[in-house]
Amino acid sequence: MNILHVKYAVEVAKTLSISKAAENLYTTQPNLSRAINELESHIGITIFRRMSKGVAVTPEGEEFLQYAKKIIAQLDELEELYNGEHREKQRFSVCAPRASYISNAFADFAKQIRTDKPAEIFYKETNSMRTINNVVKGEYELGIVRYQGTFDKYFKNMFSEKKLFSETLTEFSYKLLVSKNHPLAKAEDVKPEELSDYIEIAHGDPYVPSLPLIDVKKAELSEFVDKRIFVFERGSQFQLLEEVPNTFMWVSPMPKDLLDKYSLTEVKCSGNNKIYKDVLIYRKNYVLSELDDKFISSLKKAKEKYM
C-alpha cells in the first residue's frame, strides 16, 4: 500500500472534491484520480462514490478512512519528531551503580553539555542486572556494572552471551563508612565482629547471573551483622548515616567534600578483603558518540582522583 495514496485519500475525504484536493496537494486532477483508483484496487473496496459535483464517502470508505487518518496523524508526528533539529539533539544515557565517584564524574561531564543545542541526558542508578538488561535492549547506551571479584566468571559469561563489550574501570575494596559521631569513628582499625552491635545500611537489590538471590546476599552481607536497613537510592543512605549514629555502610571510596557534607568518615577495617570491580559495558555493534567519550574521560579522571 502506497502511503502517499493514503494521504491523498484523506485529503479527498476532507474536501469531498478531487479538484480541491489536487489543488491542496499540489498535484493534477488526473494524477490524483489515478492514485485513488490504484488505492481502491489495491485494498479491494470503493472509498469514494463519484458524483456530478464532487465525491461522497462510501460506508466501506468511512471505515478505511478512520484507520487512515490515525496512521497519517502518527506519520506526521513521527516526521515532526525526527526532523533535522531532532537529529542534532545531544543524546546520552548511562546506567550505573550507586557510587559517589561515578556521580561526581557525571556532574563533571554534565558541565560539558552544549547549551546552544537541544539535549536529552539520562542517568540511572540501579543494580547490575537491570543495567545489563537496559543496555541489551538499547534503552541505555552505556552501563557500569559493579560486582564482587569472586563472581567474575558469571558476569563475563553473561557479557559474552549478550554480545556486550566490557572494560574494567577499577578494582577496589569497600570502605567502612560511619558518622563522625559513631562510637567507632575514631578507631584505628575495626574488626568485622565489632560491627555486630550496629545497624548495617545495605542496598536491597544485589544480583548475580545464574545464582539464587539468597546466595548473593550471603556473599555480599556481613555474617556478623543481623540488623539491616535496605535502601534503593543514595540520598537516604547518607541521611540515615548522619542522623542515626549507630549505623554503618560499606561503600566505594568517597570524595572528601561529600564526607564533610554529611559529617561522615571512612574507617579502616582490615578484615574486609573482598575485591570489587566496576566494569563499563555497551553493545558490541554500538559506536561511541562524542558525548560518550567525554563521559568516559570524566569517569577515568574521577577514578584516578577518588579511587
Short mmCIF file of C-alpha atoms in Angstrom, two decimals:
data_model
loop_
_atom_site.label_atom_id
_atom_site.label_comp_id
_atom_site.label_asym_id
_atom_site.label_seq_id
_atom_site.Cartn_x
_atom_site.Cartn_y
_atom_site.Cartn_z
CA MET A 1 0.00 0.00 0.00
CA ASN A 2 1.36 3.38 -1.04
CA ILE A 3 1.31 5.76 1.94
CA LEU A 4 1.22 8.76 -0.40
CA HIS A 5 -2.01 7.41 -1.90
CA VAL A 6 -3.45 7.05 1.61
CA LYS A 7 -2.59 10.71 2.28
CA TYR A 8 -4.34 11.63 -0.96
CA ALA A 9 -7.47 9.74 0.11
CA VAL A 10 -7.56 11.53 3.46
CA GLU A 11 -7.33 14.91 1.72
CA VAL A 12 -10.09 14.00 -0.75
CA ALA A 13 -12.31 12.94 2.17
CA LYS A 14 -11.61 16.28 3.84
CA THR A 15 -12.58 18.37 0.81
CA LEU A 16 -15.06 15.96 -0.89
CA SER A 17 -13.65 17.31 -4.13
CA ILE A 18 -10.99 15.86 -6.43
CA SER A 19 -10.18 19.28 -7.86
CA LYS A 20 -9.89 21.00 -4.48
CA ALA A 21 -7.83 18.14 -3.02
CA ALA A 22 -5.50 18.22 -6.04
CA GLU A 23 -5.00 21.93 -5.51
CA ASN A 24 -4.19 21.44 -1.81
CA LEU A 25 -1.80 18.59 -2.62
CA TYR A 26 -0.03 20.48 -5.43
CA THR A 27 -0.79 17.77 -7.96
CA THR A 28 -3.03 17.44 -11.01
CA GLN A 29 -6.57 16.06 -11.01
CA PRO A 30 -5.66 13.15 -13.36
CA ASN A 31 -2.75 12.14 -11.11
CA LEU A 32 -4.95 12.29 -8.01
CA SER A 33 -7.78 10.32 -9.64
CA ARG A 34 -5.30 7.68 -10.81
CA ALA A 35 -3.80 7.40 -7.30
CA ILE A 36 -7.25 6.95 -5.71
CA ASN A 37 -8.18 4.30 -8.29
CA GLU A 38 -4.93 2.40 -7.60
CA LEU A 39 -5.55 2.56 -3.85
CA GLU A 40 -9.13 1.29 -4.20
CA SER A 41 -7.95 -1.51 -6.48
CA HIS A 42 -5.20 -2.47 -4.01
CA ILE A 43 -7.46 -2.70 -0.94
CA GLY A 44 -10.46 -4.09 -2.82
CA ILE A 45 -13.10 -1.54 -1.81
CA THR A 46 -14.62 1.62 -3.21
CA ILE A 47 -13.69 4.53 -0.96
CA PHE A 48 -15.44 7.31 -2.88
CA ARG A 49 -18.58 7.41 -4.98
CA ARG A 50 -18.15 9.89 -7.81
CA MET A 51 -20.93 12.46 -8.01
CA SER A 52 -21.78 15.16 -10.54
CA LYS A 53 -20.43 17.66 -8.04
CA GLY A 54 -17.57 16.24 -6.05
CA VAL A 55 -17.43 12.85 -4.30
CA ALA A 56 -19.14 11.07 -1.40
CA VAL A 57 -17.53 8.63 1.03
CA THR A 58 -18.91 5.07 0.91
CA PRO A 59 -19.61 3.09 4.13
CA GLU A 60 -16.54 0.91 3.44
CA GLY A 61 -14.57 4.06 2.71
CA GLU A 62 -15.66 5.59 6.02
CA GLU A 63 -14.22 2.64 7.91
CA PHE A 64 -10.99 2.70 5.92
CA LEU A 65 -10.57 6.44 6.41
CA GLN A 66 -10.93 6.15 10.19
CA TYR A 67 -7.79 3.99 10.24
CA ALA A 68 -6.07 6.02 7.52
CA LYS A 69 -6.46 9.31 9.42
CA LYS A 70 -4.89 7.78 12.54
CA ILE A 71 -1.97 6.40 10.54
CA ILE A 72 -1.34 9.69 8.74
CA ALA A 73 -1.52 11.61 12.04
CA GLN A 74 1.07 9.25 13.56
CA LEU A 75 3.30 9.58 10.49
CA ASP A 76 3.08 13.38 10.76
CA GLU A 77 4.10 13.16 14.43
CA LEU A 78 6.98 10.85 13.53
CA GLU A 79 8.15 13.19 10.78
CA GLU A 80 7.98 16.17 13.13
CA LEU A 81 9.85 14.28 15.84
CA TYR A 82 12.67 13.14 13.56
CA ASN A 83 13.32 16.32 11.64
CA GLY A 84 16.77 17.87 11.28
CA GLU A 85 16.61 19.56 14.69
CA HIS A 86 15.93 16.23 16.37
CA ARG A 87 18.91 14.56 14.72
CA GLU A 88 21.17 17.30 16.03
CA LYS A 89 19.93 16.85 19.59
CA GLN A 90 22.60 15.89 22.12
CA ARG A 91 21.78 12.44 23.46
CA PHE A 92 23.42 10.46 26.24
CA SER A 93 22.32 7.67 28.56
CA VAL A 94 24.06 5.59 31.22
CA CYS A 95 23.05 3.12 33.94
CA ALA A 96 25.41 2.91 36.88
CA PRO A 97 25.76 1.59 40.44
CA ARG A 98 25.15 3.92 43.37
CA ALA A 99 28.67 5.30 43.63
CA SER A 100 29.89 8.76 44.56
CA TYR A 101 32.88 8.84 42.21
CA ILE A 102 30.58 7.99 39.29
CA SER A 103 28.04 10.67 40.20
CA ASN A 104 30.92 13.16 40.52
CA ALA A 105 32.14 12.13 37.07
CA PHE A 106 28.64 12.61 35.70
CA ALA A 107 28.44 16.09 37.21
CA ASP A 108 31.77 17.00 35.59
CA PHE A 109 30.54 15.58 32.28
CA ALA A 110 27.25 17.50 32.51
CA LYS A 111 29.18 20.78 32.58
CA GLN A 112 30.38 19.98 29.06
CA ILE A 113 26.89 19.73 27.53
CA ARG A 114 26.41 22.45 24.95
CA THR A 115 23.74 25.00 25.82
CA ASP A 116 23.15 26.08 22.20
CA LYS A 117 21.63 22.71 21.21
CA PRO A 118 18.70 20.62 22.48
CA ALA A 119 19.77 17.81 24.82
CA GLU A 120 18.32 14.65 26.36
CA ILE A 121 20.57 13.17 29.05
CA PHE A 122 19.62 10.13 31.14
CA TYR A 123 21.47 8.96 34.29
CA LYS A 124 20.01 5.99 36.15
CA GLU A 125 21.32 4.33 39.31
CA THR A 126 20.38 0.67 39.57
CA ASN A 127 21.75 -2.84 40.12
CA SER A 128 23.95 -4.88 37.80
CA MET A 129 21.25 -6.98 36.13
CA ARG A 130 18.96 -4.07 35.37
CA THR A 131 21.93 -2.22 33.91
CA ILE A 132 22.76 -5.16 31.64
CA ASN A 133 19.14 -5.55 30.51
CA ASN A 134 18.77 -1.82 29.83
CA VAL A 135 21.89 -1.81 27.65
CA VAL A 136 21.00 -5.02 25.80
CA LYS A 137 17.52 -3.65 24.97
CA GLY A 138 19.01 -0.38 23.74
CA GLU A 139 17.15 1.64 26.37
CA TYR A 140 20.52 2.94 27.60
CA GLU A 141 23.70 3.13 25.53
CA LEU A 142 26.28 2.79 28.33
CA GLY A 143 26.28 0.80 31.54
CA ILE A 144 28.58 0.42 34.52
CA VAL A 145 28.27 -2.90 36.31
CA ARG A 146 29.63 -3.46 39.83
CA TYR A 147 30.26 -6.93 41.19
CA GLN A 148 32.42 -8.83 43.65
CA GLY A 149 35.55 -10.30 42.10
CA THR A 150 34.52 -13.86 43.02
CA PHE A 151 31.59 -13.52 40.59
CA ASP A 152 33.80 -12.50 37.67
CA LYS A 153 33.14 -15.58 35.53
CA TYR A 154 29.36 -15.26 35.90
CA PHE A 155 29.37 -11.73 34.59
CA LYS A 156 31.93 -12.35 31.85
CA ASN A 157 29.80 -15.24 30.57
CA MET A 158 26.76 -13.00 30.52
CA PHE A 159 28.61 -10.20 28.70
CA SER A 160 29.65 -12.73 26.05
CA GLU A 161 26.16 -14.23 25.72
CA LYS A 162 24.55 -10.80 25.42
CA LYS A 163 27.16 -9.57 22.89
CA LEU A 164 28.38 -6.78 25.15
CA PHE A 165 31.76 -5.08 25.05
CA SER A 166 33.25 -4.83 28.55
CA GLU A 167 36.16 -2.88 30.02
CA THR A 168 37.25 -2.96 33.66
CA LEU A 169 37.32 0.57 35.02
CA THR A 170 38.65 -0.09 38.51
CA GLU A 171 39.12 -2.68 41.25
CA PHE A 172 38.78 -1.74 44.90
CA SER A 173 37.84 -2.83 48.41
CA TYR A 174 34.85 -1.34 50.17
CA LYS A 175 35.45 1.23 52.91
CA LEU A 176 33.61 1.23 56.23
CA LEU A 177 31.53 4.41 56.31
CA VAL A 178 30.14 5.83 59.58
CA SER A 179 29.02 9.12 61.08
CA LYS A 180 31.71 11.21 62.76
CA ASN A 181 29.62 10.69 65.91
CA HIS A 182 29.69 6.89 65.58
CA PRO A 183 31.33 5.02 68.50
CA LEU A 184 33.84 3.51 66.05
CA ALA A 185 34.59 6.75 64.18
CA LYS A 186 37.97 7.27 65.84
CA ALA A 187 39.05 3.62 65.81
CA GLU A 188 42.36 2.95 64.04
CA ASP A 189 41.24 -0.44 62.79
CA VAL A 190 37.85 -2.15 63.15
CA LYS A 191 37.40 -5.92 63.11
CA PRO A 192 34.27 -7.24 61.33
CA GLU A 193 32.95 -8.84 64.53
CA GLU A 194 32.95 -5.42 66.23
CA LEU A 195 30.09 -4.41 63.92
CA SER A 196 27.64 -6.88 65.45
CA ASP A 197 26.10 -4.27 67.77
CA TYR A 198 25.36 -1.84 64.94
CA ILE A 199 22.87 -1.48 62.08
CA GLU A 200 24.11 -2.00 58.54
CA ILE A 201 22.66 0.08 55.72
CA ALA A 202 22.72 -2.04 52.56
CA HIS A 203 21.44 -1.80 49.02
CA GLY A 204 18.39 -4.01 48.68
CA ASP A 205 18.80 -5.24 45.13
CA PRO A 206 22.06 -7.17 44.59
CA TYR A 207 22.04 -9.55 41.63
CA VAL A 208 24.44 -12.07 40.10
CA PRO A 209 23.52 -14.01 36.93
CA SER A 210 22.81 -17.73 37.45
CA LEU A 211 22.94 -17.50 41.26
CA PRO A 212 19.96 -17.55 43.65
CA LEU A 213 19.38 -14.23 45.42
CA ILE A 214 19.88 -15.87 48.83
CA ASP A 215 23.41 -16.94 47.81
CA VAL A 216 24.22 -13.46 46.52
CA LYS A 217 23.06 -11.80 49.73
CA LYS A 218 25.07 -14.29 51.77
CA ALA A 219 28.20 -13.37 49.81
CA GLU A 220 27.54 -9.63 49.96
CA LEU A 221 26.35 -9.17 53.55
CA SER A 222 28.45 -9.49 56.71
CA GLU A 223 27.95 -12.68 58.72
CA PHE A 224 28.47 -10.77 61.98
CA VAL A 225 25.52 -8.42 61.50
CA ASP A 226 21.84 -9.26 61.96
CA LYS A 227 20.34 -5.76 61.87
CA ARG A 228 19.96 -4.09 58.46
CA ILE A 229 18.13 -1.29 56.71
CA PHE A 230 17.85 -1.88 52.95
CA VAL A 231 17.78 1.21 50.73
CA PHE A 232 17.50 1.67 46.97
CA GLU A 233 18.97 5.15 46.42
CA ARG A 234 21.94 7.09 47.75
CA GLY A 235 20.27 10.17 49.21
CA SER A 236 18.52 8.32 52.02
CA GLN A 237 21.60 6.28 52.93
CA PHE A 238 23.69 9.38 53.70
CA GLN A 239 20.88 10.93 55.72
CA LEU A 240 20.50 7.74 57.75
CA LEU A 241 24.23 7.52 58.41
CA GLU A 242 24.30 11.14 59.53
CA GLU A 243 21.19 11.09 61.72
CA VAL A 244 21.34 7.54 63.14
CA PRO A 245 24.80 7.31 64.77
CA ASN A 246 24.77 3.53 65.30
CA THR A 247 24.55 2.77 61.56
CA PHE A 248 27.34 1.91 59.13
CA MET A 249 27.74 1.10 55.46
CA TRP A 250 30.22 -0.47 53.06
CA VAL A 251 30.99 1.89 50.15
CA SER A 252 33.50 2.54 47.39
CA PRO A 253 35.96 5.33 48.33
CA MET A 254 34.13 8.65 48.69
CA PRO A 255 35.18 12.25 47.89
CA LYS A 256 36.18 14.30 50.93
CA ASP A 257 33.68 17.07 50.18
CA LEU A 258 30.83 14.55 50.31
CA LEU A 259 32.12 13.09 53.58
CA ASP A 260 32.24 16.58 55.09
CA LYS A 261 28.80 17.50 53.75
CA TYR A 262 27.16 14.65 55.68
CA SER A 263 29.61 14.58 58.63
CA LEU A 264 30.84 11.11 57.70
CA THR A 265 34.20 9.38 57.92
CA GLU A 266 35.82 6.26 56.47
CA VAL A 267 37.33 3.81 58.95
CA LYS A 268 39.91 1.13 58.23
CA CYS A 269 38.65 -2.45 58.53
CA SER A 270 41.50 -4.90 57.99
CA GLY A 271 39.19 -7.91 57.98
CA ASN A 272 37.48 -6.70 54.81
CA ASN A 273 39.29 -8.47 51.97
CA LYS A 274 36.59 -8.58 49.30
CA ILE A 275 37.62 -7.07 45.96
CA TYR A 276 35.01 -5.39 43.75
CA LYS A 277 35.06 -4.43 40.09
CA ASP A 278 33.36 -1.63 38.18
CA VAL A 279 33.03 -2.59 34.51
CA LEU A 280 31.94 -0.40 31.60
CA ILE A 281 29.63 -2.12 29.10
CA TYR A 282 27.93 -1.29 25.82
CA ARG A 283 26.61 -3.26 22.84
CA LYS A 284 29.35 -4.57 20.54
CA ASN A 285 27.70 -3.03 17.47
CA TYR A 286 27.39 0.38 19.15
CA VAL A 287 29.70 3.21 18.08
CA LEU A 288 30.61 5.56 20.92
CA SER A 289 29.40 9.14 20.44
CA GLU A 290 31.31 12.31 21.25
CA LEU A 291 29.29 12.64 24.47
CA ASP A 292 30.06 9.03 25.39
CA ASP A 293 33.78 9.73 25.00
CA LYS A 294 33.51 12.83 27.18
CA PHE A 295 31.71 10.92 29.93
CA ILE A 296 34.23 8.07 29.86
CA SER A 297 37.05 10.63 30.09
CA SER A 298 35.36 12.28 33.12
CA LEU A 299 34.84 8.84 34.63
CA LYS A 300 38.50 7.88 34.34
CA LYS A 301 39.59 11.22 35.83
CA ALA A 302 37.25 10.71 38.78
CA LYS A 303 38.57 7.19 39.24
CA GLU A 304 42.15 8.45 39.42
CA LYS A 305 41.17 11.20 41.85
CA TYR A 306 38.93 9.27 44.26
CA MET A 307 39.75 5.57 43.93
#
